[in-house]
Coordinates of C-alpha atoms in Angstrom, one line a residue:
Chain U
X1 CA 101.6 -113.5 -219.7
X2 CA 102.1 -115.5 -216.6
X3 CA 105.2 -117.7 -216.8
X4 CA 107.1 -118.9 -213.8
X5 CA 110.6 -120.2 -213.8
X6 CA 112.7 -121.7 -210.9
X7 CA 116.3 -122.4 -211.6
X8 CA 118.4 -124.3 -209.0
X9 CA 116.5 -122.5 -206.3
X10 CA 117.7 -123.1 -202.8
X11 CA 116.0 -122.0 -199.6
X12 CA 117.6 -122.6 -196.2
X13 CA 116.4 -121.3 -192.9
X14 CA 119.3 -120.4 -190.7
X15 CA 119.6 -121.5 -187.1
X16 CA 121.7 -123.8 -185.0
X17 CA 120.7 -126.6 -187.3
X18 CA 120.0 -124.9 -190.7
X19 CA 117.0 -126.4 -192.4
X20 CA 117.2 -126.9 -196.2
X21 CA 113.6 -126.2 -197.2
X22 CA 114.3 -126.3 -200.9
X23 CA 117.2 -128.0 -202.6
X24 CA 118.1 -126.9 -206.2
X25 CA 114.5 -126.8 -207.4
X26 CA 113.9 -126.4 -211.1
X27 CA 110.4 -125.7 -212.4
X28 CA 108.9 -124.1 -215.4
X29 CA 105.3 -123.2 -215.6
X30 CA 103.9 -122.0 -218.9
X31 CA 101.4 -119.4 -219.8
X32 CA 97.9 -120.5 -218.7
X33 CA 99.1 -123.8 -217.3
X34 CA 97.6 -125.3 -214.2
X35 CA 100.4 -127.0 -212.1
X36 CA 99.8 -128.8 -208.9
X37 CA 102.6 -129.2 -206.3
X38 CA 101.9 -132.4 -204.5
X39 CA 103.7 -133.6 -201.4
X40 CA 103.6 -134.4 -197.7
X41 CA 103.4 -131.6 -195.2
X42 CA 106.8 -130.1 -194.5
X43 CA 108.2 -130.8 -198.0
X44 CA 108.7 -127.2 -198.8
X45 CA 105.8 -126.8 -201.3
X46 CA 104.4 -123.8 -199.5
X47 CA 107.9 -122.3 -199.3
X48 CA 108.1 -122.6 -203.1
X49 CA 104.8 -120.8 -203.4
X50 CA 105.9 -118.1 -200.9
X51 CA 109.0 -117.4 -203.0
X52 CA 107.2 -116.8 -206.2
X53 CA 104.6 -114.8 -204.2
X54 CA 107.4 -112.6 -203.0
X55 CA 106.7 -113.3 -199.3
X56 CA 110.1 -114.9 -198.7
X57 CA 113.5 -114.5 -200.3
X58 CA 115.4 -117.5 -201.8
X59 CA 118.9 -118.3 -200.6
X60 CA 120.4 -118.9 -204.0
X61 CA 119.3 -119.7 -207.5
X62 CA 117.2 -117.8 -210.0
X63 CA 113.6 -117.1 -210.0
X64 CA 111.6 -115.2 -212.5
X65 CA 108.0 -114.3 -213.3
X66 CA 107.3 -113.3 -216.9
X67 CA 111.0 -113.0 -217.4
X68 CA 111.4 -110.5 -214.6
X69 CA 112.8 -110.9 -211.1
X70 CA 110.5 -111.3 -208.1
X71 CA 111.4 -109.1 -205.1
X72 CA 108.1 -108.3 -203.4
X73 CA 104.4 -109.4 -203.4
X74 CA 102.2 -107.9 -206.1
X75 CA 98.7 -108.0 -207.5
X76 CA 99.8 -109.7 -210.8
X77 CA 100.6 -112.8 -208.6
X78 CA 97.5 -113.2 -206.5
X79 CA 97.6 -115.6 -203.6
X80 CA 94.8 -117.6 -202.2
X81 CA 95.6 -118.6 -198.6
X82 CA 94.8 -121.8 -196.8
X83 CA 92.5 -120.2 -194.3
X84 CA 91.4 -117.4 -196.7
X85 CA 93.1 -114.8 -194.5
X86 CA 90.3 -112.3 -195.0
X87 CA 90.4 -109.1 -192.9
X88 CA 87.7 -109.9 -190.2
X89 CA 86.6 -106.3 -189.8
X90 CA 85.7 -105.8 -193.4
X91 CA 82.6 -107.1 -195.1
X92 CA 82.8 -109.6 -198.0
X93 CA 82.4 -106.7 -200.4
X94 CA 85.1 -104.6 -198.7
X95 CA 87.5 -107.5 -198.6
X96 CA 87.1 -108.0 -202.3
X97 CA 87.4 -104.2 -202.9
X98 CA 90.6 -104.0 -200.8
X99 CA 93.0 -104.6 -203.7
X100 CA 91.4 -102.2 -206.3
X101 CA 91.0 -99.6 -203.6
X102 CA 94.7 -99.6 -202.4
X103 CA 95.7 -99.5 -206.0
X104 CA 93.6 -96.4 -206.3
X105 CA 91.5 -97.7 -209.2
X106 CA 88.3 -95.9 -209.9
X107 CA 85.4 -97.2 -208.0
X108 CA 83.1 -97.1 -211.0
X109 CA 85.5 -99.5 -212.7
X110 CA 85.7 -102.1 -209.9
X111 CA 82.3 -102.0 -208.4
X112 CA 80.5 -103.7 -211.3
X113 CA 83.3 -106.2 -211.4
X114 CA 82.8 -107.1 -207.7
X115 CA 79.1 -107.6 -208.3
X116 CA 79.9 -109.9 -211.1
X117 CA 82.4 -111.9 -209.1
X118 CA 80.0 -112.1 -206.1
X119 CA 77.6 -113.7 -208.5
X120 CA 80.2 -116.0 -210.0
X121 CA 81.1 -117.4 -206.5
X122 CA 77.5 -117.4 -205.4
X123 CA 77.7 -114.9 -202.6
X124 CA 75.5 -112.0 -203.8
X125 CA 73.4 -112.3 -200.7
X126 CA 76.4 -112.1 -198.4
X127 CA 78.0 -108.9 -199.8
X128 CA 77.5 -107.2 -196.5
X129 CA 78.3 -110.1 -194.2
X130 CA 81.5 -110.3 -192.2
X131 CA 83.9 -113.2 -192.7
X132 CA 83.0 -114.6 -189.3
X133 CA 79.4 -115.0 -190.4
X134 CA 80.4 -117.2 -193.3
X135 CA 81.3 -120.9 -193.4
X136 CA 84.8 -122.0 -194.3
X137 CA 83.9 -122.7 -197.9
X138 CA 82.2 -119.3 -198.3
X139 CA 85.2 -117.6 -196.9
X140 CA 87.4 -119.3 -199.4
X141 CA 85.1 -118.2 -202.2
X142 CA 85.7 -114.6 -201.0
X143 CA 89.4 -115.4 -201.0
X144 CA 89.2 -116.5 -204.7
X145 CA 87.0 -113.5 -205.6
X146 CA 89.5 -111.2 -203.9
X147 CA 92.3 -112.6 -206.0
X148 CA 90.4 -112.6 -209.3
X149 CA 89.2 -109.0 -209.0
X150 CA 92.8 -107.9 -209.6
X151 CA 93.0 -109.7 -212.9
X152 CA 96.2 -111.5 -211.9
X153 CA 98.5 -113.1 -214.4
X154 CA 99.0 -116.0 -212.0
X155 CA 97.0 -117.5 -209.2
X156 CA 99.1 -119.0 -206.4
X157 CA 96.9 -121.2 -204.2
X158 CA 98.3 -122.6 -201.0
X159 CA 96.2 -125.6 -200.0
X160 CA 93.1 -123.5 -200.4
X161 CA 90.6 -126.3 -199.8
X162 CA 92.7 -128.3 -197.2
X163 CA 90.6 -127.2 -194.3
X164 CA 87.2 -127.9 -195.8
X165 CA 85.0 -130.9 -195.4
X166 CA 84.9 -133.3 -198.3
X167 CA 81.6 -132.1 -199.8
X168 CA 82.5 -128.5 -199.6
X169 CA 85.9 -129.2 -201.1
X170 CA 84.3 -130.9 -204.1
X171 CA 82.0 -128.0 -204.8
X172 CA 85.0 -125.6 -204.5
X173 CA 87.0 -127.7 -206.9
X174 CA 84.2 -127.6 -209.4
X175 CA 84.0 -123.8 -208.9
X176 CA 87.7 -123.4 -209.5
X177 CA 87.6 -125.6 -212.6
X178 CA 84.7 -123.6 -214.0
X179 CA 86.4 -120.3 -213.3
X180 CA 89.8 -121.3 -214.5
X181 CA 88.4 -122.9 -217.7
X182 CA 86.8 -119.5 -218.6
X183 CA 89.8 -117.3 -217.5
X184 CA 92.8 -119.4 -218.4
X185 CA 95.1 -117.8 -215.8
X186 CA 98.3 -119.6 -214.9
X187 CA 97.8 -121.5 -211.6
X188 CA 100.2 -122.9 -209.1
X189 CA 98.3 -125.0 -206.7
X190 CA 99.8 -126.5 -203.6
X191 CA 98.0 -129.6 -202.2
X192 CA 98.6 -132.9 -200.4
X193 CA 95.5 -134.4 -201.9
X194 CA 96.2 -136.7 -204.9
X195 CA 92.6 -136.7 -206.2
X196 CA 92.6 -132.9 -206.1
X197 CA 95.9 -132.7 -208.0
X198 CA 94.7 -135.0 -210.7
X199 CA 91.3 -133.4 -211.1
X200 CA 92.6 -129.9 -211.4
X201 CA 96.0 -129.9 -212.9
X202 CA 97.6 -130.2 -216.3
X203 CA 100.8 -131.3 -214.7
X204 CA 101.6 -132.6 -211.2
X205 CA 105.0 -132.0 -209.6
X206 CA 105.6 -134.4 -206.8
X207 CA 107.8 -133.1 -204.0
X208 CA 109.7 -135.0 -201.3
X209 CA 110.7 -133.7 -198.0
X210 CA 114.1 -133.0 -196.3
X211 CA 115.5 -131.6 -198.4
X212 CA 112.6 -130.4 -200.4
X213 CA 112.9 -131.4 -204.1
X214 CA 110.7 -132.0 -207.1
X215 CA 111.2 -135.7 -207.7
X216 CA 108.7 -136.4 -210.4
X217 CA 106.6 -134.5 -212.9
X218 CA 103.5 -136.2 -214.3
X219 CA 101.3 -134.8 -217.1
X220 CA 97.6 -135.4 -216.6
X221 CA 96.0 -136.0 -219.9
X222 CA 92.4 -136.1 -218.8
X223 CA 90.3 -134.1 -221.3
X224 CA 89.0 -130.7 -220.4
X225 CA 86.6 -129.4 -219.5
X226 CA 86.7 -131.5 -216.4
X227 CA 84.2 -131.9 -213.6
X228 CA 84.2 -133.6 -210.2
X229 CA 82.1 -136.4 -211.6
X230 CA 85.3 -137.7 -213.2
X231 CA 86.7 -138.6 -209.8
X232 CA 85.3 -142.1 -210.4
X233 CA 86.2 -142.4 -214.1
X234 CA 88.4 -145.4 -215.1
X235 CA 90.9 -143.0 -216.7
X236 CA 91.1 -141.0 -213.5
X237 CA 91.6 -144.2 -211.4
X238 CA 94.4 -145.3 -213.8
X239 CA 96.1 -141.9 -213.3
X240 CA 95.8 -142.2 -209.6
X241 CA 97.3 -145.7 -209.5
X242 CA 100.2 -144.5 -211.6
X243 CA 100.8 -141.5 -209.4
X244 CA 100.6 -143.5 -206.2
X245 CA 103.2 -145.9 -207.6
X246 CA 105.5 -143.0 -208.5
X247 CA 105.1 -141.5 -205.1
X248 CA 105.9 -144.8 -203.4
X249 CA 109.0 -145.2 -205.6
X250 CA 110.0 -141.6 -205.0
X251 CA 109.7 -142.2 -201.3
X252 CA 111.9 -145.3 -201.5
X253 CA 114.6 -143.5 -203.4
X254 CA 114.7 -140.7 -200.9
X255 CA 114.3 -142.8 -197.8
Chain A
X1 CA 89.8 -118.9 -188.3
X2 CA 91.9 -116.3 -186.7
X3 CA 90.8 -117.2 -183.2
X4 CA 93.0 -114.6 -181.6
X5 CA 92.5 -114.7 -177.9
X6 CA 90.1 -112.0 -176.7
X7 CA 92.5 -109.4 -175.4
X8 CA 90.0 -106.9 -174.4
X9 CA 88.7 -107.5 -170.9
X10 CA 85.1 -108.1 -172.0
X11 CA 85.3 -107.9 -175.7
X12 CA 84.7 -111.7 -175.8
X13 CA 81.4 -112.4 -177.3
X14 CA 78.7 -112.8 -174.6
X15 CA 76.3 -115.5 -175.8
X16 CA 72.7 -114.6 -175.3
X17 CA 71.7 -115.9 -171.9
X18 CA 69.9 -119.2 -172.4
X19 CA 66.6 -119.5 -170.7
X20 CA 67.4 -121.1 -167.4
X21 CA 65.2 -122.0 -164.5
X22 CA 65.6 -119.6 -161.6
X23 CA 68.0 -121.0 -159.2
X24 CA 67.5 -120.3 -155.5
X25 CA 66.5 -116.9 -154.3
X26 CA 66.4 -114.9 -157.5
X27 CA 64.1 -115.0 -160.5
X28 CA 65.7 -115.8 -163.9
X29 CA 66.8 -113.1 -166.3
X30 CA 68.1 -109.6 -165.9
X31 CA 66.1 -108.6 -162.9
X32 CA 67.3 -111.6 -161.0
X33 CA 70.9 -111.0 -162.0
X34 CA 70.7 -107.4 -160.8
X35 CA 69.2 -108.5 -157.5
X36 CA 71.9 -111.1 -157.1
X37 CA 74.6 -108.4 -157.8
X38 CA 73.0 -106.0 -155.3
X39 CA 72.8 -108.5 -152.5
X40 CA 76.4 -108.2 -151.2
X41 CA 76.6 -104.3 -151.2
X42 CA 73.2 -104.1 -149.5
X43 CA 74.3 -106.6 -146.8
X44 CA 77.5 -104.7 -146.2
X45 CA 75.7 -101.4 -145.8
X46 CA 73.1 -102.9 -143.5
X47 CA 75.7 -104.6 -141.3
X48 CA 77.8 -101.3 -141.3
X49 CA 74.7 -99.4 -140.2
X50 CA 73.8 -101.9 -137.5
X51 CA 77.3 -102.1 -136.2
X52 CA 77.4 -98.4 -135.4
X53 CA 75.6 -96.5 -132.7
X54 CA 74.9 -92.8 -132.4
X55 CA 76.0 -92.4 -136.0
X56 CA 79.5 -93.8 -135.7
X57 CA 81.5 -97.0 -135.1
X58 CA 85.1 -98.0 -134.4
X59 CA 85.3 -95.7 -131.4
X60 CA 83.8 -92.7 -133.2
X61 CA 86.2 -92.8 -136.2
X62 CA 83.9 -94.1 -138.8
X63 CA 80.5 -92.6 -139.6
X64 CA 77.5 -94.9 -140.4
X65 CA 76.0 -95.0 -143.9
X66 CA 73.2 -92.6 -143.0
X67 CA 75.7 -90.0 -141.9
X68 CA 77.7 -90.5 -145.1
X69 CA 74.6 -90.0 -147.1
X70 CA 73.7 -86.8 -145.2
X71 CA 77.2 -85.4 -145.7
X72 CA 77.0 -86.2 -149.4
X73 CA 73.6 -84.5 -149.8
X74 CA 75.0 -81.3 -148.2
X75 CA 78.2 -81.5 -150.2
X76 CA 76.2 -81.9 -153.4
X77 CA 73.2 -79.8 -152.9
X78 CA 73.9 -77.5 -149.9
X79 CA 74.2 -73.7 -150.3
X80 CA 77.6 -72.5 -151.2
X81 CA 79.7 -70.0 -149.3
X82 CA 78.6 -71.0 -145.8
X83 CA 81.5 -70.5 -143.5
X84 CA 80.6 -73.4 -141.2
X85 CA 80.8 -76.0 -143.9
X86 CA 83.4 -75.3 -146.6
X87 CA 82.3 -78.4 -148.6
X88 CA 78.7 -77.4 -148.9
X89 CA 77.5 -77.3 -152.5
X90 CA 81.0 -77.9 -154.0
X91 CA 80.6 -81.5 -155.1
X92 CA 79.8 -80.9 -158.8
X93 CA 82.6 -78.4 -159.3
X94 CA 85.2 -80.7 -157.6
X95 CA 84.0 -83.7 -159.7
X96 CA 84.3 -81.5 -162.8
X97 CA 87.8 -80.3 -161.8
X98 CA 89.1 -83.9 -161.4
X99 CA 87.3 -85.1 -164.5
X100 CA 88.6 -82.4 -166.7
X101 CA 92.2 -83.1 -165.5
X102 CA 91.7 -86.8 -166.2
X103 CA 90.2 -86.1 -169.6
X104 CA 93.0 -83.7 -170.6
X105 CA 95.8 -86.0 -169.3
X106 CA 94.2 -89.1 -170.8
X107 CA 93.7 -87.5 -174.2
X108 CA 97.4 -86.7 -174.1
X109 CA 98.3 -90.3 -173.1
X110 CA 96.2 -91.6 -176.0
X111 CA 97.5 -89.1 -178.5
X112 CA 101.1 -90.2 -177.8
X113 CA 100.6 -93.7 -176.6
X114 CA 98.5 -95.2 -179.4
X115 CA 100.7 -94.0 -182.4
X116 CA 103.8 -94.7 -180.4
X117 CA 102.7 -98.2 -179.5
X118 CA 101.5 -99.1 -183.0
X119 CA 104.8 -97.8 -184.5
X120 CA 106.9 -99.7 -182.0
X121 CA 104.9 -102.9 -182.7
X122 CA 105.1 -102.4 -186.4
X123 CA 108.6 -101.3 -187.1
X124 CA 111.7 -103.0 -185.8
X125 CA 113.7 -99.8 -186.1
X126 CA 111.3 -97.8 -184.0
X127 CA 111.0 -100.6 -181.5
X128 CA 114.8 -100.7 -181.2
X129 CA 115.1 -97.0 -180.8
X130 CA 112.2 -96.2 -178.5
X131 CA 111.1 -99.3 -176.6
X132 CA 114.2 -99.7 -174.4
X133 CA 113.8 -96.2 -173.0
X134 CA 110.1 -96.8 -172.3
X135 CA 111.0 -100.0 -170.5
X136 CA 113.7 -98.2 -168.5
X137 CA 111.3 -95.5 -167.3
X138 CA 108.3 -97.6 -166.8
X139 CA 109.2 -99.1 -163.5
X140 CA 109.3 -95.7 -161.9
X141 CA 105.9 -95.4 -160.2
X142 CA 103.9 -92.3 -161.0
X143 CA 103.9 -91.4 -157.3
X144 CA 107.7 -91.2 -157.5
X145 CA 107.3 -88.5 -160.2
X146 CA 105.3 -86.2 -157.8
X147 CA 108.2 -84.1 -156.6
X148 CA 109.6 -83.8 -160.1
X149 CA 106.2 -82.8 -161.4
X150 CA 105.7 -80.1 -158.7
X151 CA 109.2 -78.8 -159.1
X152 CA 108.8 -78.4 -162.9
X153 CA 105.1 -77.4 -163.1
X154 CA 104.4 -76.0 -159.7
X155 CA 101.1 -76.2 -157.8
X156 CA 98.8 -76.1 -160.7
X157 CA 96.9 -78.1 -163.3
X158 CA 99.8 -78.8 -165.5
X159 CA 101.5 -80.9 -162.9
X160 CA 98.4 -83.1 -162.4
X161 CA 97.9 -83.4 -166.1
X162 CA 101.5 -84.4 -166.6
X163 CA 101.2 -87.2 -164.0
X164 CA 97.9 -88.4 -165.5
X165 CA 99.3 -88.5 -169.0
X166 CA 102.4 -90.3 -167.9
X167 CA 100.5 -92.9 -165.8
X168 CA 98.0 -93.5 -168.6
X169 CA 100.6 -93.6 -171.3
X170 CA 102.4 -96.8 -170.2
X171 CA 99.5 -99.3 -170.4
X172 CA 98.3 -97.6 -173.6
X173 CA 101.7 -97.9 -175.3
X174 CA 102.5 -101.4 -174.1
X175 CA 99.1 -102.8 -175.2
X176 CA 99.2 -101.0 -178.5
X177 CA 102.7 -102.4 -179.1
X178 CA 101.5 -106.0 -178.4
X179 CA 98.4 -105.5 -180.6
X180 CA 100.5 -104.2 -183.5
X181 CA 103.1 -106.9 -183.1
X182 CA 100.7 -109.8 -182.9
X183 CA 98.9 -109.1 -186.3
X184 CA 98.3 -112.3 -188.2
X185 CA 101.1 -112.6 -190.7
X186 CA 98.8 -113.7 -193.5
X187 CA 96.7 -110.6 -193.2
X188 CA 99.8 -108.5 -193.9
X189 CA 100.9 -110.7 -196.7
X190 CA 97.4 -110.7 -198.2
X191 CA 97.4 -106.9 -198.1
X192 CA 100.8 -106.7 -199.7
X193 CA 99.8 -109.2 -202.4
X194 CA 96.9 -106.9 -203.2
X195 CA 99.2 -104.0 -203.8
X196 CA 99.1 -102.2 -200.4
X197 CA 102.0 -99.9 -199.6
X198 CA 103.7 -100.0 -196.2
X199 CA 101.5 -97.1 -195.1
X200 CA 98.4 -98.9 -196.4
X201 CA 99.3 -101.9 -194.4
X202 CA 99.8 -99.8 -191.2
X203 CA 96.6 -97.9 -191.6
X204 CA 94.3 -100.6 -193.0
X205 CA 95.6 -103.8 -191.4
X206 CA 97.9 -103.2 -188.4
X207 CA 95.8 -100.5 -186.8
X208 CA 92.4 -102.2 -187.0
X209 CA 94.0 -105.5 -186.0
X210 CA 95.6 -103.8 -182.9
X211 CA 92.4 -102.1 -181.8
X212 CA 91.2 -104.8 -179.4
X213 CA 94.5 -104.7 -177.6
X214 CA 94.5 -100.8 -177.7
X215 CA 91.1 -100.8 -176.0
X216 CA 92.5 -103.1 -173.3
X217 CA 95.3 -100.6 -172.8
X218 CA 92.9 -97.7 -172.7
X219 CA 90.8 -99.3 -169.9
X220 CA 93.8 -100.0 -167.8
X221 CA 95.3 -96.6 -168.5
X222 CA 92.2 -94.8 -167.5
X223 CA 92.2 -96.6 -164.1
X224 CA 95.7 -95.4 -163.6
X225 CA 94.7 -91.9 -164.7
X226 CA 92.2 -91.7 -161.9
X227 CA 94.8 -92.9 -159.4
X228 CA 97.2 -90.2 -160.7
X229 CA 94.6 -87.4 -160.5
X230 CA 93.7 -88.2 -156.8
X231 CA 97.4 -88.5 -155.8
X232 CA 98.4 -85.2 -157.5
X233 CA 95.3 -83.3 -156.1
X234 CA 96.1 -84.6 -152.6
X235 CA 99.6 -83.1 -152.8
X236 CA 100.0 -80.6 -155.6
X237 CA 96.7 -79.0 -156.5
X238 CA 94.1 -77.1 -154.5
X239 CA 90.9 -78.4 -156.0
X240 CA 89.2 -81.6 -157.1
X241 CA 88.1 -84.8 -155.4
X242 CA 91.7 -85.7 -154.3
X243 CA 92.1 -82.3 -152.6
X244 CA 88.7 -82.6 -150.8
X245 CA 89.6 -86.1 -149.8
X246 CA 92.8 -85.1 -148.0
X247 CA 91.4 -81.8 -146.7
X248 CA 88.4 -83.6 -145.2
X249 CA 90.6 -86.2 -143.6
X250 CA 92.7 -83.4 -142.1
X251 CA 89.8 -81.8 -140.4
X252 CA 88.3 -85.1 -139.3
X253 CA 85.3 -85.2 -141.6
X254 CA 85.3 -88.9 -142.3
X255 CA 81.8 -88.7 -143.6
X256 CA 83.0 -86.5 -146.4
X257 CA 86.1 -88.7 -146.9
X258 CA 83.9 -91.8 -147.5
X259 CA 81.4 -89.8 -149.7
X260 CA 84.4 -88.6 -151.7
X261 CA 85.8 -92.2 -152.0
X262 CA 82.5 -93.4 -153.4
X263 CA 82.3 -90.5 -155.7
X264 CA 85.8 -91.3 -157.1
X265 CA 84.7 -94.9 -157.6
X266 CA 81.5 -93.8 -159.4
X267 CA 83.5 -91.5 -161.7
X268 CA 86.0 -94.3 -162.5
X269 CA 83.2 -96.7 -163.3
X270 CA 81.4 -94.1 -165.4
X271 CA 84.5 -93.3 -167.5
X272 CA 85.3 -97.0 -167.9
X273 CA 81.7 -97.6 -169.2
X274 CA 82.3 -94.7 -171.6
X275 CA 85.3 -96.5 -173.1
X276 CA 83.5 -99.8 -173.2
X277 CA 80.7 -98.2 -175.1
X278 CA 83.2 -96.8 -177.7
X279 CA 84.9 -100.2 -177.8
X280 CA 81.7 -102.0 -178.5
X281 CA 81.0 -99.7 -181.3
X282 CA 84.5 -99.8 -182.8
X283 CA 84.7 -103.6 -182.5
X284 CA 81.3 -104.4 -183.8
X285 CA 82.9 -107.0 -186.1
X286 CA 84.1 -109.0 -183.1
X287 CA 80.8 -109.3 -181.5
X288 CA 79.4 -110.9 -184.6
X289 CA 81.8 -113.7 -184.3
X290 CA 79.6 -115.5 -181.8
X291 CA 77.0 -115.7 -184.6
X292 CA 79.5 -117.6 -186.8
X293 CA 78.3 -120.8 -188.2

C-alpha cells in the first residue's frame, strides 16, 4: 500500500504577481514504484513533494494517497529532507526514536529496530553523537533511518543527496538502492541530477519551470538490482543520451 | 546545517585557545589573560589612590580606595548594634534582602515570560491577542511604575518584587518570542511528519529550539532586575543595598556609597555567571558544534 495520485493539481502562491508553481499536474505512482522527479531548480518539484507530504495545500485539483485524501503530514509518508533536518539537541539515536516515541509505541518494540537500522546505515558507533558531530553524509543516513523506523508506506525524498560531495553521494545512492531493493517501499525522489535519476528510478518524470509541469515521463528499463558501477555501462549512457535529448526538446517547447 | 546565528551573548562556541607565543608584557595562556584583564582596574585604583590626599579627593567628596576598603570591612564584619555606625555588620543581611527580592521577582518574570513568549512566538492567535498589549506597555520605563507600585503595594517587599518582575519580564518575553518564531521550518515539518501532535511540536521542538534565545533574554532581564531592586529600595523599601546606598549618600558616607556600588556590581556579576552556568549545561549540544567535522 503506497499509491500516489495527482489529478490536475494546481498550486499557486498568492501575491502581487501570483506564482503558478504547479500547473495541472497529473501523476500516478504505483505500489512499490521508485519515481524520480527531475527538473531545474524552481520548477515546482519540491512543491509537488510538499503537497503529498501534507506540508502545503494545493490550490485546486485532486490528490490522493492510497485512495484517501491528504490533509496533514503523517508517518505513513516519511520525508527525507535535503539537509536532513535533524533536531540538533538530540543524539543520533534520539533523533531516530523521535517518531516512535511521539507515536507512543512501546520502547521494547522500537529499540531493537533502531539498533538494526543503525547497523544498516553504518552508524552503530555514532548512536550517541550529536548531528553537529557528523558529516553531511552521516547526517543524511540518520535522516533515512529516522524515516525507515516508522515503516512508511512511501518515502518522499527531497534532493536528499544534493548537498553532498560526489563520492559521498555515490555511497549514499548505493545505500538507498540496497535498502530500497530489500524493502520495496514506494519512493518519490526529487533531484536535479540526471545520473542519479537514471540510477535509482523505475520511471523519471521530467519537469519544466514556470509554470511547473510534468513534460515527459521516461521508463528506465535498466535491470535490478542496480549498483553505482552501472554509471558507466553502455546501457546507462544510452539512457542518459535519450533523456538529455528529451530535456532539450522539452526546454525548446516551453521556451 | 542550521547555522542559526548565535543569539546567546556568549553561547557561540569558543575554540580552544591555540598555543600562541606570548605577546608583549604577558605570558601566554590563562595566567597571562588574567593579568591582562586585571591591568586596567589596578591602574585605575592606583591612580585614584595617588590622586587623593588625606584619604579623599575632589575637594573631600570622594574617598580614596583604602578608605572604601576600610568602610566595607566594617560594614561587612563590624559588630552590629553600635549606635555610632548604623551600617556596621549589616552588609550580608542587606545583600541577602536585595538578592531575595531579585530572586523572587525574577522567578516570577521567568514563570510568566518564558511560557508567554513561547506561546506568542508559536501561535498566531496568541500573538495577535497578547503581543500588541505587551508592545504598548513596554515603552513605559520601570522607574515610571514606581509611584503606581508604591500606591498599590505600599512600602514593602511586594512593591519591589512587582517592579523587578515587570522589568525582567519584558526582555524575557521578547527574546522567547523571537526564539519560538525563528524555529527552522523543516524541524517542525520533520516532527509533524513523524506523527508529533501540536503539543509535541511545542514541547519537543519549539521549546528546545528557542532555548538559546530564552537564555539571552534571561541575562538581559536579570540585569534589569538588579536595576529595579536598587531603584525600588532607594524609594520604596527600608532595607537592602539600594536603601543603604541612598541612606549613606544622605548622611555623606561616600565610602559606604562606593562600597555599596561595588557590592551591587559583584552581585550582578555573580547572578549572571549563575545563569551562564545553567545555560552552558542546558545548551551542551551547541558547544559541541565547534567539534563538527
